[in-house]
Short mmCIF file of C-alpha atoms in Angstrom, two decimals:
data_model
loop_
_atom_site.label_atom_id
_atom_site.label_comp_id
_atom_site.label_asym_id
_atom_site.label_seq_id
_atom_site.Cartn_x
_atom_site.Cartn_y
_atom_site.Cartn_z
CA UNK A 236 0.00 0.00 0.00
CA UNK A 237 0.91 3.64 -0.11
CA UNK A 238 3.33 4.89 2.51
CA UNK A 239 5.10 8.14 3.30
CA UNK A 240 8.17 8.23 5.55
CA UNK A 241 9.90 11.13 7.27
CA UNK A 242 12.52 11.48 9.94
CA UNK A 243 10.97 12.63 13.19
CA UNK A 244 13.24 15.43 14.34
CA UNK A 245 15.59 18.12 13.00
CA UNK A 246 17.43 20.78 14.95
CA UNK A 247 19.13 23.79 13.30
CA UNK A 248 20.53 27.15 14.34
CA UNK A 249 18.75 30.35 13.41
CA UNK A 250 19.99 31.63 10.05
CA UNK A 251 21.05 28.19 8.81
CA UNK A 252 19.24 26.27 6.09
CA UNK A 253 16.92 23.41 7.05
CA UNK A 254 16.34 20.40 4.83
CA UNK A 255 13.44 18.10 5.63
CA UNK A 256 13.30 14.84 3.71
CA UNK A 257 10.47 12.53 2.74
CA UNK A 258 10.16 9.28 0.81
CA UNK A 259 6.95 7.96 -0.69
CA UNK A 260 5.90 4.77 -2.39
CA UNK A 261 3.16 5.59 -4.89
CA UNK A 262 4.71 6.68 -8.18
CA UNK A 263 1.29 7.60 -9.58
CA UNK A 264 0.77 10.50 -7.16
CA UNK A 265 -0.14 13.62 -9.10
CA UNK A 266 0.82 16.14 -6.45
CA UNK A 267 3.05 16.10 -3.39
CA UNK A 268 2.51 18.52 -0.56
CA UNK A 269 4.22 20.09 2.42
CA UNK A 270 2.06 21.12 5.35
CA UNK A 271 3.12 23.01 8.48
CA UNK A 272 1.62 22.54 11.93
CA UNK A 273 2.35 25.13 14.60
CA UNK A 274 1.85 24.19 18.27
CA UNK A 275 -1.80 23.74 19.20
CA UNK A 276 -3.05 24.38 15.67
CA UNK A 277 -4.23 22.50 12.62
CA UNK A 278 -2.17 21.93 9.51
CA UNK A 279 -1.65 24.65 6.92
CA UNK A 280 -0.59 24.06 3.35
CA UNK A 281 2.92 25.45 2.79
CA UNK A 282 3.58 24.47 -0.78
CA UNK A 283 3.06 21.69 -3.28
CA UNK A 284 4.73 20.34 -6.38
CA UNK A 285 3.24 18.72 -9.45
CA UNK A 286 4.73 15.32 -10.16
CA UNK A 287 6.20 16.35 -13.53
CA UNK A 288 8.33 19.06 -11.91
CA UNK A 289 11.80 18.64 -10.39
CA UNK A 290 11.92 21.81 -8.37
CA UNK A 291 9.72 24.58 -7.12
CA UNK A 292 10.89 27.71 -5.33
CA UNK A 293 8.69 30.01 -3.29
CA UNK A 294 10.56 32.75 -1.39
CA UNK A 295 12.57 30.95 1.33
CA UNK A 296 11.13 27.54 0.43
CA UNK A 297 12.57 25.19 -2.18
CA UNK A 298 10.96 21.86 -2.95
CA UNK A 299 12.99 19.20 -4.75
CA UNK A 300 11.41 16.11 -6.25
CA UNK A 301 13.36 13.03 -7.37
CA UNK A 302 10.75 10.79 -8.96
CA UNK A 303 13.21 8.00 -9.71
CA UNK A 304 14.07 7.63 -6.02
CA UNK A 305 10.58 8.74 -4.83
CA UNK A 306 12.23 11.35 -2.66
CA UNK A 307 10.86 14.77 -1.78
CA UNK A 308 12.65 17.46 0.19
CA UNK A 309 11.79 20.85 1.61
CA UNK A 310 14.59 23.37 2.08
CA UNK A 311 14.00 26.43 4.23
CA UNK A 312 16.61 29.12 3.71
CA UNK A 313 17.62 31.45 6.55
CA UNK A 314 15.60 29.49 9.09
CA UNK A 315 13.92 31.62 11.75
CA UNK A 316 12.61 30.73 15.21
CA UNK A 317 9.11 31.22 13.80
CA UNK A 318 9.76 28.28 11.50
CA UNK A 319 9.76 25.94 14.50
CA UNK A 320 6.86 23.58 13.85
CA UNK A 321 6.01 20.09 12.63
CA UNK A 322 6.30 19.64 8.87
CA UNK A 323 4.25 16.99 7.11
CA UNK A 324 4.89 15.55 3.70
CA UNK A 325 1.79 14.21 1.89
CA UNK A 326 1.05 12.51 -1.37
CA UNK A 327 -2.24 12.41 -3.22
CA UNK A 328 -3.86 9.02 -3.34
CA UNK A 329 -4.46 7.31 -6.68
CA UNK A 330 -7.63 8.06 -8.58
CA UNK A 331 -7.67 11.82 -8.02
CA UNK A 332 -10.00 11.39 -5.03
CA UNK A 333 -8.56 14.36 -3.18
CA UNK A 334 -7.48 12.10 -0.32
CA UNK A 335 -3.96 12.48 1.02
CA UNK A 336 -1.52 10.15 2.74
CA UNK A 337 0.57 11.94 5.33
CA UNK A 338 3.99 11.13 6.70
CA UNK A 339 4.64 11.01 10.44
CA UNK A 340 5.77 14.62 10.52
CA UNK A 341 9.23 16.13 11.18
CA UNK A 342 9.57 18.37 14.20
CA UNK A 343 11.86 21.29 13.32
CA UNK A 344 13.53 22.94 16.27
CA UNK A 345 15.26 26.26 15.55
CA UNK A 346 17.77 27.36 18.16
CA UNK A 347 18.59 31.06 18.52
CA UNK B 259 -14.67 34.12 7.26
CA UNK B 260 -14.24 31.35 9.81
CA UNK B 261 -12.99 28.56 7.52
CA UNK B 262 -13.40 25.38 9.51
CA UNK B 263 -14.60 25.24 13.08
CA UNK B 264 -14.53 22.26 15.41
CA UNK B 265 -16.20 21.68 18.74
CA UNK B 266 -15.43 20.98 21.46
CA UNK B 267 -11.84 22.17 21.76
CA UNK B 268 -11.12 19.41 24.24
CA UNK B 269 -13.05 16.74 26.08
CA UNK B 270 -12.43 14.13 28.75
CA UNK B 271 -14.75 11.17 28.32
CA UNK B 272 -15.43 8.01 30.29
CA UNK B 273 -14.97 4.76 28.39
CA UNK B 274 -18.22 3.43 26.99
CA UNK B 275 -19.79 6.85 26.52
CA UNK B 276 -21.05 8.15 23.20
CA UNK B 277 -19.47 11.33 21.81
CA UNK B 278 -19.99 13.44 18.71
CA UNK B 279 -17.28 15.77 17.47
CA UNK B 280 -18.65 18.61 15.40
CA UNK B 281 -17.14 20.13 12.27
CA UNK B 282 -18.48 22.98 10.16
CA UNK B 283 -16.97 24.68 7.11
CA UNK B 284 -18.08 27.82 5.31
CA UNK B 285 -15.98 27.45 2.16
CA UNK B 286 -18.56 25.34 0.26
CA UNK B 287 -16.01 22.60 -0.33
CA UNK B 288 -17.44 19.35 -1.58
CA UNK B 289 -14.92 17.12 0.18
CA UNK B 290 -14.49 16.79 3.93
CA UNK B 291 -12.24 14.57 6.02
CA UNK B 292 -11.67 13.39 9.58
CA UNK B 293 -8.16 12.53 10.77
CA UNK B 294 -6.67 11.49 14.05
CA UNK B 295 -3.16 12.58 15.01
CA UNK B 296 -1.06 10.41 17.28
CA UNK B 297 2.58 10.92 18.23
CA UNK B 298 4.92 9.18 15.81
CA UNK B 299 2.09 8.13 13.50
CA UNK B 300 1.26 11.40 11.78
CA UNK B 301 -2.28 11.90 10.55
CA UNK B 302 -4.46 8.93 9.71
CA UNK B 303 -7.69 9.25 7.77
CA UNK B 304 -10.74 7.98 9.65
CA UNK B 305 -13.61 8.78 7.28
CA UNK B 306 -14.19 11.09 4.37
CA UNK B 307 -17.00 12.50 2.28
CA UNK B 308 -16.60 13.52 -1.35
CA UNK B 309 -19.92 15.34 -1.44
CA UNK B 310 -23.05 15.83 0.64
CA UNK B 311 -24.95 12.57 1.05
CA UNK B 312 -21.91 10.31 0.56
CA UNK B 313 -19.28 9.01 2.98
CA UNK B 314 -16.39 6.58 2.80
CA UNK B 315 -14.02 4.73 5.09
CA UNK B 316 -10.45 5.80 5.51
CA UNK B 317 -7.45 4.03 6.99
CA UNK B 318 -8.76 3.63 10.58
CA UNK B 319 -12.59 3.69 10.53
CA UNK B 320 -13.38 1.13 13.24
CA UNK B 321 -15.29 2.57 16.20
CA UNK B 322 -16.25 5.76 14.33
CA UNK B 323 -19.16 6.82 12.15
CA UNK B 324 -19.89 9.95 10.15
CA UNK B 325 -22.79 11.57 8.34
CA UNK B 326 -22.97 14.30 5.71
CA UNK B 327 -26.49 15.66 5.59
CA UNK B 328 -25.39 18.93 3.97
CA UNK B 329 -22.29 20.57 2.50
CA UNK B 330 -21.23 22.45 5.61
CA UNK B 331 -21.40 19.89 8.43
CA UNK B 332 -19.50 16.64 8.95
CA UNK B 333 -19.92 15.25 12.48
CA UNK B 334 -17.84 12.33 13.75
CA UNK B 335 -19.43 9.98 16.29
CA UNK B 336 -17.77 7.56 18.68
CA UNK B 337 -20.57 5.16 19.59
CA UNK B 338 -18.82 3.65 22.63
CA UNK B 339 -15.50 5.33 23.37
CA UNK B 340 -12.41 3.27 24.28
CA UNK B 341 -9.06 4.51 25.68
CA UNK B 342 -7.29 3.81 22.36
CA UNK B 343 -9.42 6.57 20.85
CA UNK B 344 -7.55 9.13 22.95
CA UNK B 345 -6.10 11.41 20.30
CA UNK B 346 -6.28 14.79 18.64
CA UNK B 347 -8.96 14.85 15.96
CA UNK B 348 -8.75 17.14 12.95
CA UNK B 349 -11.48 17.91 10.47
CA UNK B 350 -10.51 19.19 7.03
CA UNK B 351 -12.22 20.26 3.85
CA UNK B 352 -10.86 20.89 0.40
CA UNK B 353 -10.69 20.32 -3.28
CA UNK B 354 -8.05 18.73 -5.52
CA UNK B 355 -5.69 17.79 -2.72
CA UNK B 356 -5.43 21.17 -1.00
CA UNK B 357 -7.00 20.65 2.39
CA UNK B 358 -7.89 23.26 5.00
CA UNK B 359 -7.76 22.07 8.57
CA UNK B 360 -9.73 22.97 11.64
CA UNK B 361 -8.02 23.73 14.98
CA UNK B 362 -8.57 20.19 16.30
CA UNK B 363 -10.35 18.51 19.21
CA UNK B 364 -8.24 16.94 21.93
CA UNK B 365 -10.11 13.89 23.23
CA UNK B 366 -9.10 11.87 26.27
CA UNK B 367 -10.93 8.62 27.00
CA UNK B 368 -10.43 7.28 30.51
#
């Protein structure tokens, strides 16, 4: 079945770049997503990438997609303390149903 | 514009009791979803609805039921709560993969 895997924790210093990695199993996913969850809140969509793209950049965020290895990454440049949150990778389920499969989430800790 | 609201914010419940978690959206999205979030497991889909009048089972549906009488409301019912249903429950709505999440309900079953 479909599965999405992430490492659980990442710690960086303020101003450094953060790279959060994700692997997925379903090569037919149309879109792949990154969601952010701040403490005590629901998830918010950060960015997404269409499966026929290799890279997408949006201000401090860069998404890289390696379809051959089924590997997705999110790079946050100049990481700030406000970036501390849990980041979830998600892939769309087959059949364009709108349903998503989420990874376990990576907790990003930004130290001043 | 409220987006998605959930109620209650938190609840402590005795095992065996019945509980309904409420979810309302004002974005007129056709699709709505219920997830549970547990440490180390991420979000798991409980039930979903592609449009008013239809529902479907997700990854972990046992012990839960849903209804979708209209576009805006998607309540989740625990018929007889058990301690393993202690979790944070998120409702979401959306189209084409972009989902908007409510603030969550923290449920503790003792």
